[in-house]
Coordinates of C-alpha atoms and ligand atoms in Angstrom, one line a residue:
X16 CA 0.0 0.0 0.0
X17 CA 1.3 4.0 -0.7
X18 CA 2.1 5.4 2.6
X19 CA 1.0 9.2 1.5
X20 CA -2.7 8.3 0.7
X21 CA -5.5 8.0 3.2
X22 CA -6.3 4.5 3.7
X23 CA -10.4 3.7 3.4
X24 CA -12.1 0.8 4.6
X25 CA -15.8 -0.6 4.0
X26 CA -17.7 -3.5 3.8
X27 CA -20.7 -5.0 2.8
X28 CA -23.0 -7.8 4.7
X29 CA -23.8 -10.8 3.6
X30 CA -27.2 -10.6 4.3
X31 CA -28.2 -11.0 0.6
X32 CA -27.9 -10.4 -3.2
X33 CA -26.0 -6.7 -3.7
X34 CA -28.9 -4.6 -4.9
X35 CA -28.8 -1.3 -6.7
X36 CA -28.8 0.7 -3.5
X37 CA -25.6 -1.1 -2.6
X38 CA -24.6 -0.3 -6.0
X39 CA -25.3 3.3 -6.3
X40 CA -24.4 4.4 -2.0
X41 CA -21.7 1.8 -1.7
X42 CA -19.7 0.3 -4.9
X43 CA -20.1 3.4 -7.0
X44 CA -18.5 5.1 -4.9
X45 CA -15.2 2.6 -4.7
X46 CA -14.9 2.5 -8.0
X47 CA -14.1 6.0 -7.3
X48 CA -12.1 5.8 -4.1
X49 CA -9.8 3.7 -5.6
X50 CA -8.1 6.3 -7.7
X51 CA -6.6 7.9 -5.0
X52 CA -6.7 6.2 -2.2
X53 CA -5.5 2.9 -0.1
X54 CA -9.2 0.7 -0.2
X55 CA -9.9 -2.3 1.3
X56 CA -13.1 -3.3 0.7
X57 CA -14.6 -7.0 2.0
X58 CA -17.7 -9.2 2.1
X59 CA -18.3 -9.3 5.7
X60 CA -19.9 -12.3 6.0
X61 CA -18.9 -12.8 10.1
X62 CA -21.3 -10.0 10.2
X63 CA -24.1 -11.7 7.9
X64 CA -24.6 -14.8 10.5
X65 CA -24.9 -11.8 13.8
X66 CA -28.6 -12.7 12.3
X67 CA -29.9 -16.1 11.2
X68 CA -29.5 -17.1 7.4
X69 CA -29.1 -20.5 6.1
X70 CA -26.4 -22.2 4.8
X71 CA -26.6 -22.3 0.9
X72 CA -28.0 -19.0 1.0
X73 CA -25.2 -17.7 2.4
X74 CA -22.6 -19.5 0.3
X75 CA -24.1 -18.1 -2.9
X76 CA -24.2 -14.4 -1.6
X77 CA -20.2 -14.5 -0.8
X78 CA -19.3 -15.3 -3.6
X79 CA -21.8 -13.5 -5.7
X80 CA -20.8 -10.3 -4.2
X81 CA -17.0 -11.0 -4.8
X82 CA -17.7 -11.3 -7.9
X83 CA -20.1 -7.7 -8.5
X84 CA -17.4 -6.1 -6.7
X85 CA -15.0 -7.2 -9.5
X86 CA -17.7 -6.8 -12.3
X87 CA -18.5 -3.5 -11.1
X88 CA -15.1 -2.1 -11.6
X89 CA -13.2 -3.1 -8.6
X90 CA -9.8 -3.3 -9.7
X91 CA -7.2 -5.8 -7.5
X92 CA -4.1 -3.8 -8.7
X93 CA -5.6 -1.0 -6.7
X94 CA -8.1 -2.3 -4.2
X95 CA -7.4 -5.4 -2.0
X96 CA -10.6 -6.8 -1.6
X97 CA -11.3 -10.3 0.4
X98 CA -13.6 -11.9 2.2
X99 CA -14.0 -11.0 5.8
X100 CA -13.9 -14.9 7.9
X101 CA -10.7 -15.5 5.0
X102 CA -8.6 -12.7 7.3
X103 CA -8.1 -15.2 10.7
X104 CA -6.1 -12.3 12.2
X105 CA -9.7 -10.1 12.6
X106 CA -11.5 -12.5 14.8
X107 CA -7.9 -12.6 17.2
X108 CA -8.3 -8.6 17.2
X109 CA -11.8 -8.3 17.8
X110 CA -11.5 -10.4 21.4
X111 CA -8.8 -8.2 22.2
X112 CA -11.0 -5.4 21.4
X113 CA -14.1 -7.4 23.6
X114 CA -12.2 -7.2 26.4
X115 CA -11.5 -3.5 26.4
X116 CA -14.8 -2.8 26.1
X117 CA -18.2 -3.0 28.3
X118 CA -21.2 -4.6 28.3
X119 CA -23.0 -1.6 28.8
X120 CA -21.4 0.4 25.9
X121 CA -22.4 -2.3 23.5
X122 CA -25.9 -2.8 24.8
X123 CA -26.6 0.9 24.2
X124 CA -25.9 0.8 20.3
X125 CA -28.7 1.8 18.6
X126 CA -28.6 -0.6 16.2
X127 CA -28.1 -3.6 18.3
X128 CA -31.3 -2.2 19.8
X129 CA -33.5 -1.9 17.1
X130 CA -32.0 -5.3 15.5
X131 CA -32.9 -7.1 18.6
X132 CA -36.5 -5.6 19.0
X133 CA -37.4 -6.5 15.0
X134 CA -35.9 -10.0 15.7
X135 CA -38.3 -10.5 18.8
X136 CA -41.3 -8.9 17.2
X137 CA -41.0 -10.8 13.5
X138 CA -39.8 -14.0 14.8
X139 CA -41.1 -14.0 17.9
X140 CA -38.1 -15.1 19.8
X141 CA -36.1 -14.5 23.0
X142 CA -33.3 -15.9 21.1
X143 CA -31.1 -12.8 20.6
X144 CA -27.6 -14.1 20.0
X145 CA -24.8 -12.4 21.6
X146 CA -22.8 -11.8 17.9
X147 CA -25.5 -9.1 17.5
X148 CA -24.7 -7.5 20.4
X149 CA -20.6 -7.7 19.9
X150 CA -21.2 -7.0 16.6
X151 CA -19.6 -2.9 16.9
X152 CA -16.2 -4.9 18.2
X153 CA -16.0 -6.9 15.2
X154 CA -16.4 -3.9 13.1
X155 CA -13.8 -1.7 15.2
X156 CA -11.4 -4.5 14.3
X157 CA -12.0 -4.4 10.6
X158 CA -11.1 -0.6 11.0
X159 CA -8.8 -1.1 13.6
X160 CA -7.0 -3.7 11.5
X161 CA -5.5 -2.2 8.5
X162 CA -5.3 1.6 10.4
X163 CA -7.9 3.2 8.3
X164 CA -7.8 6.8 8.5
X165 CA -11.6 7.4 6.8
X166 CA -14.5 4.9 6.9
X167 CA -17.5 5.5 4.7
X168 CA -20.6 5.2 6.8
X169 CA -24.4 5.5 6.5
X170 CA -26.1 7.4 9.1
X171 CA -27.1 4.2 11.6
X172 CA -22.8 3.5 11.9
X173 CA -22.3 6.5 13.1
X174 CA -22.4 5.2 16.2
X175 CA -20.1 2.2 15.6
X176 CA -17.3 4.5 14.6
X177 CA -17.3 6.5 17.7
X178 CA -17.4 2.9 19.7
X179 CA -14.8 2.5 17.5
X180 CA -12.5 6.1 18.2
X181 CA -13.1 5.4 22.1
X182 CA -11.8 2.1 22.1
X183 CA -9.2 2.4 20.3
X184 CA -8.3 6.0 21.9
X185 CA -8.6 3.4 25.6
X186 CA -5.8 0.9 24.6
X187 CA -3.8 4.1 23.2
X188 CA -3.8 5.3 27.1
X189 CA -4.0 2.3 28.5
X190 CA -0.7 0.8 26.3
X191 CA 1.0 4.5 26.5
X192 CA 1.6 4.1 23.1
X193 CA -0.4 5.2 19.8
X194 CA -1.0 1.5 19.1
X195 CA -4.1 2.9 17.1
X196 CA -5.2 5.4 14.9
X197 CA -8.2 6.9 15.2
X198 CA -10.4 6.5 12.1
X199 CA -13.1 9.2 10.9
X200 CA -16.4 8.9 9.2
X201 CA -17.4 10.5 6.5
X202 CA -20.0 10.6 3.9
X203 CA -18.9 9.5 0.4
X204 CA -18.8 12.1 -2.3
X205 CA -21.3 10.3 -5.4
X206 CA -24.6 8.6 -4.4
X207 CA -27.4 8.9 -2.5
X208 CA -30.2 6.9 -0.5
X209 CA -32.3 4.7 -2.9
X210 CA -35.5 4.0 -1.3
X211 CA -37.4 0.6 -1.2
X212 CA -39.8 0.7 -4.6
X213 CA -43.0 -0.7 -2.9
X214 CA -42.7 1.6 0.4
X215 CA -40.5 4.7 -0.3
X216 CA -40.4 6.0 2.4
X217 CA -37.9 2.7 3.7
X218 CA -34.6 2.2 2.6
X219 CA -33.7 0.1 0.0
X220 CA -32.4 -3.8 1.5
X221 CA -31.4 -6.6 0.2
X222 CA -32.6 -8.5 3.4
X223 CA -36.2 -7.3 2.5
X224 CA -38.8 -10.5 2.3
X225 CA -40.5 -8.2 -1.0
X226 CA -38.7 -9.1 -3.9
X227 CA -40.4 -6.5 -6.3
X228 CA -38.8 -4.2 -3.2
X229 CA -35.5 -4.3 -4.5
X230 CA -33.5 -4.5 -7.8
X231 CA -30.5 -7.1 -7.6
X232 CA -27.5 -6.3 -9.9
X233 CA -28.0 -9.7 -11.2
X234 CA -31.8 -9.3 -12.4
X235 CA -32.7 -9.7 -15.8
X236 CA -34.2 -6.9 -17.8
X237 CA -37.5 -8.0 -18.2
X238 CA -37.4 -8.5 -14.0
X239 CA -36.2 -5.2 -13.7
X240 CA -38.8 -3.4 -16.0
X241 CA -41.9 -5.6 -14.1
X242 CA -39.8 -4.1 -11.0
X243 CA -39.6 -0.8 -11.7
X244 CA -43.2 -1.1 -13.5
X245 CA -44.9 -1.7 -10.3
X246 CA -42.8 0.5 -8.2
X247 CA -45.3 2.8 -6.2
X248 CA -45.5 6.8 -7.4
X249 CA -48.7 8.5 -6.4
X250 CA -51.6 10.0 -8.2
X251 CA -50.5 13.9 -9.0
X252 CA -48.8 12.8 -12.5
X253 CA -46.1 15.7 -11.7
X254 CA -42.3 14.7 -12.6
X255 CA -41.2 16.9 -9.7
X256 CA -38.5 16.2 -7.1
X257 CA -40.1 16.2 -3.7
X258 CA -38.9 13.3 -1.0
X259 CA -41.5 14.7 1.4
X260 CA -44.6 14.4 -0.8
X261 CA -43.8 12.5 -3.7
X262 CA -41.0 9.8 -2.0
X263 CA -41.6 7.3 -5.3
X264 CA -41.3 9.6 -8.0
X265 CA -38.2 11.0 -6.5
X266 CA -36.4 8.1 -6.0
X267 CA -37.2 7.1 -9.7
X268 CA -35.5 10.3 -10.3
X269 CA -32.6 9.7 -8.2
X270 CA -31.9 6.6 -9.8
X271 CA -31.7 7.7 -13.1
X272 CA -30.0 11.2 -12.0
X273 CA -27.1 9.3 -10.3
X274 CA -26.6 6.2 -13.0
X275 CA -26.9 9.2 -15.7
X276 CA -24.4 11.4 -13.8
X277 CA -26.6 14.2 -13.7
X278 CA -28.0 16.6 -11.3
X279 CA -31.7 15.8 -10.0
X280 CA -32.6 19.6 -11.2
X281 CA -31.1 18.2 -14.8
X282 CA -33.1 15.0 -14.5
X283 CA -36.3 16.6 -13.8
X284 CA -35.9 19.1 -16.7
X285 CA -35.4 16.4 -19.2
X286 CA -38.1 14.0 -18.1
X287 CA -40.5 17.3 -17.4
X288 CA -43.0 16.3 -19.6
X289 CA -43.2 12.2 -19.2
X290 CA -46.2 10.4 -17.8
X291 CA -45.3 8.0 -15.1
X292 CA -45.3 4.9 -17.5
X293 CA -42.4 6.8 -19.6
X294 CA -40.6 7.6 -16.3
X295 CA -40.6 4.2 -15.4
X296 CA -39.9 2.9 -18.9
X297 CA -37.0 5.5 -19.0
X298 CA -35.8 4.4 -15.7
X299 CA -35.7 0.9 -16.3
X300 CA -33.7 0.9 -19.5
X301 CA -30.7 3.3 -17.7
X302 CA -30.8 0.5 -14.6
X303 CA -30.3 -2.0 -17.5
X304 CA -28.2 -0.2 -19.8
X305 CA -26.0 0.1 -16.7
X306 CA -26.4 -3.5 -15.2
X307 CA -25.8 -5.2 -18.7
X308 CA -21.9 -4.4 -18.9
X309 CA -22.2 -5.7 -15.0
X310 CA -23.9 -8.7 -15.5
X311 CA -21.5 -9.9 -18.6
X312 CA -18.4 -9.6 -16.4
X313 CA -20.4 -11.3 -13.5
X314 CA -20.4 -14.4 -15.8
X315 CA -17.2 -14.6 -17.3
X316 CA -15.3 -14.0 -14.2
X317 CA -17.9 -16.8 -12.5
X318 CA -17.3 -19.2 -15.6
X319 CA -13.7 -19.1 -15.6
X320 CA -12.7 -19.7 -11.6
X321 CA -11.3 -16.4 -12.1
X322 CA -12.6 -15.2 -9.3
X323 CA -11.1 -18.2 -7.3
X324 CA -7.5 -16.5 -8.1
X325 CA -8.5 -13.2 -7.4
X326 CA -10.2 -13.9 -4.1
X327 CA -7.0 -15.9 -2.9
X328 CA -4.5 -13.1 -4.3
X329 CA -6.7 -10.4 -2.3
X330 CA -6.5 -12.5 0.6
X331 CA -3.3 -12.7 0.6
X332 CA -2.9 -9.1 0.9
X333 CA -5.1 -8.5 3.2
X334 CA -3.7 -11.2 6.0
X335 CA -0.5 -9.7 4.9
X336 CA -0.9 -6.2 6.3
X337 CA -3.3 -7.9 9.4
X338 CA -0.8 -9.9 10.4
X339 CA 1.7 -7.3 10.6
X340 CA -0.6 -5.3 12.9
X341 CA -2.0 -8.2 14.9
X342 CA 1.6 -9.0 15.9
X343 CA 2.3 -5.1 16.9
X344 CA -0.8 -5.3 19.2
X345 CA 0.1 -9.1 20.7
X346 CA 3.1 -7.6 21.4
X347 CA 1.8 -4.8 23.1
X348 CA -1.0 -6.9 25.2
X349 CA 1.6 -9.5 26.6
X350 CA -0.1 -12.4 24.4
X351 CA 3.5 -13.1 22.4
X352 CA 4.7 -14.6 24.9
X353 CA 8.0 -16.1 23.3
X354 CA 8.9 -12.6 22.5
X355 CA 11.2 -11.3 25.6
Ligands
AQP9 N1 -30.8 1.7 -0.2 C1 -29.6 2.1 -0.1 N2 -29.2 3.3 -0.7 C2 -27.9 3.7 -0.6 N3 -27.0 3.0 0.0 C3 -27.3 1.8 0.5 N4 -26.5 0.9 1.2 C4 -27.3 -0.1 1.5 N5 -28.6 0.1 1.1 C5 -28.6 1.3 0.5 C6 -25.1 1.0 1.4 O1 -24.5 -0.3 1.1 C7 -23.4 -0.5 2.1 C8 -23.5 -1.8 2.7 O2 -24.5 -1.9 3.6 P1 -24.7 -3.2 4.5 O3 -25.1 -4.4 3.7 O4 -23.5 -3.5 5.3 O5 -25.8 -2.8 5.4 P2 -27.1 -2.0 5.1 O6 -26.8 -0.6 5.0 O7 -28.0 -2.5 6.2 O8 -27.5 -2.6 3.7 P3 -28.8 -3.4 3.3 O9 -28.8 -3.8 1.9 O10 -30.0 -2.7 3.8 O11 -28.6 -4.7 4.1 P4 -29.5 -5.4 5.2 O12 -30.8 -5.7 4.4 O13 -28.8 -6.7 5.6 O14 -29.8 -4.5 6.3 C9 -23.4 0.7 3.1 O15 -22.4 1.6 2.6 C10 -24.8 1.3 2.9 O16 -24.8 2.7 3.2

């Protein structure tokens, strides 16, 4: 890795097939990232099973995202890119990181919170499995890891990456030593929130039980225009950009304003004087025109076992750099205890 540029890390669960609102708040903006900066992006799939999901399921999305992150235009001469339960040295860190931290810091993330109240409310259960809970840990050590200066986060990790600053800013004082650095959030510079099509006012997720909620990067195009077709607008027939009053016509128009490149203003002047069939039919054939180059990729790279090589080369970079760190921090904890 340079030493001059910031180093970036993200991640995305496992919790399903990439969508386009991974695509368009998450991998667009790698693709981007990568130009001047160190990224390591993963799969985190240790964080996918903090939830129930079955077996094959989960399989299939690992390696299908590996594979979109390539497709998309991830590029392993300037990204490393793995797959997070590949990296051993994480799980090593993220116990160390366990026991510098409290129960009561991690049981007043928000997210664990709300994650453990849906869980008990759709499934009924009292099961609530403690990975949910040390979930934040397990993240700090992906940041922790590699010494990421920036980490691009949605609005509900916020939280995480504070947990994260004041752990890590702990063993700092507690070691005497800056053993750490101390990442920053930040919001990524291209994108934007894309909104579930049958209720617009939710996010998009790929974990949603609606299928016609969501468009996966590896739908076909009639999928996508039935998709898009039945996405829900509202009854004014005004192409006007509104999130408040008219959240499905503006997310059509944020779609197609951010996979055009445009501004929304510029998107609204040009499709001023469609009906909300055109809209739709115009949206749906930018979502394919841009998936199509995506999806041929996807195939070849999936046909070959290219992606085999590629996942163990990234790998191998990754453990590379974590071991180098883990061993710093063993060190500095008393666990190497040949070292004298
Ligand atoms: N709808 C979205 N619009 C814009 N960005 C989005 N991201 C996810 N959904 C949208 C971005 O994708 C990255 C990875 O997110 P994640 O999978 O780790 O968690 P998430 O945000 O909870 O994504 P999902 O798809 O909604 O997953 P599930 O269904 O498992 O909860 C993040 O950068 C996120 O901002």
């Amino acid at each position: 890795m340079e030493g001059k540029k910031p180093t970036i890390v993200s991640g995305i669960t496992a919790t399903g097939q990439l969508t386009l609102g991974n695509y368009i708040g998450a991998i667009k903006n790698f693709i981007e990232l990568q130009k001047d900066n160190n990224l390591i992006i993963f799969v985190a799939n240790l964080h996918a099973i903090t939830i129930p999901i079955g077996k094959e399921e989960l399989r299939s999305n690992i390696k299908n995202m590996i594979a979109l992150y390539y497709a998309c235009g991830l590029d392993p001469n300037k990204a490393i890119i793995y797959v997070q339960s590949d990296v051993l040295e994480l799980t090593q860190l993220s116990h160390i990181l366990l026991c510098n931290t409290t129960v009561g810091e991690l049981s007043r993330m928000t997210q664990f919170k709300d994650k453990s109240i849906k869980m008990k409310a759709e499934n009924g259960t009292e099961f609530i499995p403690t990975g949910l809970l040390t979930y934040p840990t397990l993240m700090a050590a992906d940041i922790l890891l590699y010494d990421a200066d920036l980490v691009p986060v949605g609005k509900d990790q916020k939280q995480h990456i504070e947990l994260t600053r004041n752990i890590a800013e702990r063993m700092n004082n507690r070691y005497q030593q800056e053993l750490f650095k101390l990442p920053n959030d930040f919001i990524p510079p291209v994108g934007g929130k894309i909104m579930d099509l049958q209720n617009p006012t939710k996010k998009m997720s790929k974990s949603s039980n609606d299928p016609k909620s969501f468009i996966e990067l590896l739908d076909a195009p009639d999928i996508i225009r039935k998709k898009i077709r039945s996405a829900i607008t509202d009854s004014d027939g005004k192409i006007a950009y509104n999130p408040e009053q008219k959240p499905g016509v503006s997310n059509l128009l944020t779609i197609y304003a951010v996979l055009k490149n445009i501004t929304i203003e510029t998107a609204v002047k040009t499709l001023n004087n469609y009906d909300y069939g055109q809209l739709k039919e115009e949206v749906a054939s930018t979502i394919i025109a841009t998936l199509e180059p995506i999806q041929i990729k996807y195939h070849q790279l999936i046909k070959d076992d290219t992606i085999d090589q590629l996942i163990d080369a990234g790998t191998e970079k990754a453990r590379y750099l974590a071991n180098k760190k883990l061993t710093k921090i063993k060190n500095t904890v008393g666990l190497n205890y040949k070292r004298k």
